[in-house]
Amino acid sequence: MSKKQNKSQKLSAQQKADHIKAAQEREARALQKKEREQKTKQIFTIVVCVILVLALGLPTVGLAVLGG
């Protein structure tokens, strides 16, 4: 009976180690996903700003050239 208990303790220790490893992997994947989302948001913001600058700047330059 002692061997049986010892084996079940080892198994539960292995299972515990597996659970910890899986949790760490999930946490790492979540962190990577969050970083990707932040980077995508930054790129989107930069693209929108460039489009706004062009949309507001080009007509102004065009009027200055044609009106001058």
Coordinates of C-alpha atoms in Angstrom, one line a residue:
M1 CA 0.0 0.0 0.0
S2 CA 2.9 2.3 0.7
K3 CA 4.2 1.9 -2.8
K4 CA 0.7 2.7 -4.2
Q5 CA 0.5 5.9 -2.2
N6 CA 4.1 6.9 -3.2
K7 CA 3.3 6.3 -6.9
S8 CA 0.1 8.4 -6.6
Q9 CA 2.1 11.2 -4.9
K10 CA 4.7 11.1 -7.7
L11 CA 1.9 11.2 -10.3
S12 CA 0.3 14.2 -8.7
A13 CA 3.6 16.0 -8.5
Q14 CA 4.1 15.3 -12.2
Q15 CA 0.6 16.5 -12.9
K16 CA 1.2 19.6 -10.8
A17 CA 4.4 20.3 -12.8
D18 CA 2.4 19.9 -16.0
H19 CA -0.2 22.3 -14.8
I20 CA 2.4 24.9 -13.9
K21 CA 4.1 24.5 -17.2
A22 CA 0.8 24.8 -19.1
A23 CA -0.1 27.9 -17.1
Q24 CA 3.3 29.5 -17.9
E25 CA 2.8 28.8 -21.6
R26 CA -0.7 30.3 -21.5
E27 CA 0.6 33.4 -19.8
A28 CA 3.4 33.7 -22.4
R29 CA 1.0 33.4 -25.3
A30 CA -1.3 36.0 -23.7
L31 CA 1.6 38.4 -23.3
Q32 CA 2.7 37.9 -26.9
K33 CA -0.9 38.5 -28.1
K34 CA -1.1 41.7 -26.0
E35 CA 2.2 43.0 -27.4
R36 CA 1.0 42.3 -31.0
E37 CA -2.2 44.1 -30.4
Q38 CA -0.4 47.1 -29.0
K39 CA 2.0 47.2 -32.0
T40 CA -0.9 46.9 -34.4
K41 CA -2.7 49.8 -32.7
Q42 CA 0.4 52.0 -32.9
I43 CA 0.8 51.2 -36.6
F44 CA -2.8 52.0 -37.2
T45 CA -2.5 55.3 -35.4
I46 CA 0.5 56.3 -37.4
V47 CA -1.2 55.4 -40.7
V48 CA -4.3 57.5 -39.7
C49 CA -2.1 60.4 -38.8
V50 CA -0.2 60.3 -42.1
I51 CA -3.5 60.1 -44.0
L52 CA -4.8 63.2 -42.1
V53 CA -1.6 65.2 -42.7
L54 CA -1.8 64.4 -46.4
A55 CA -5.5 65.1 -46.6
L56 CA -5.1 68.5 -44.9
G57 CA -1.7 69.4 -46.3
L58 CA -2.1 68.7 -50.0
P59 CA -5.1 71.0 -50.7
T60 CA -3.4 73.8 -48.7
V61 CA -0.2 73.4 -50.9
G62 CA -2.3 73.2 -54.0
L63 CA -4.2 76.4 -53.2
A64 CA -0.9 78.1 -52.4
V65 CA 0.6 77.1 -55.7
L66 CA -2.5 77.8 -57.8
G67 CA -3.5 81.0 -56.0
G68 CA 0.0 82.4 -55.7

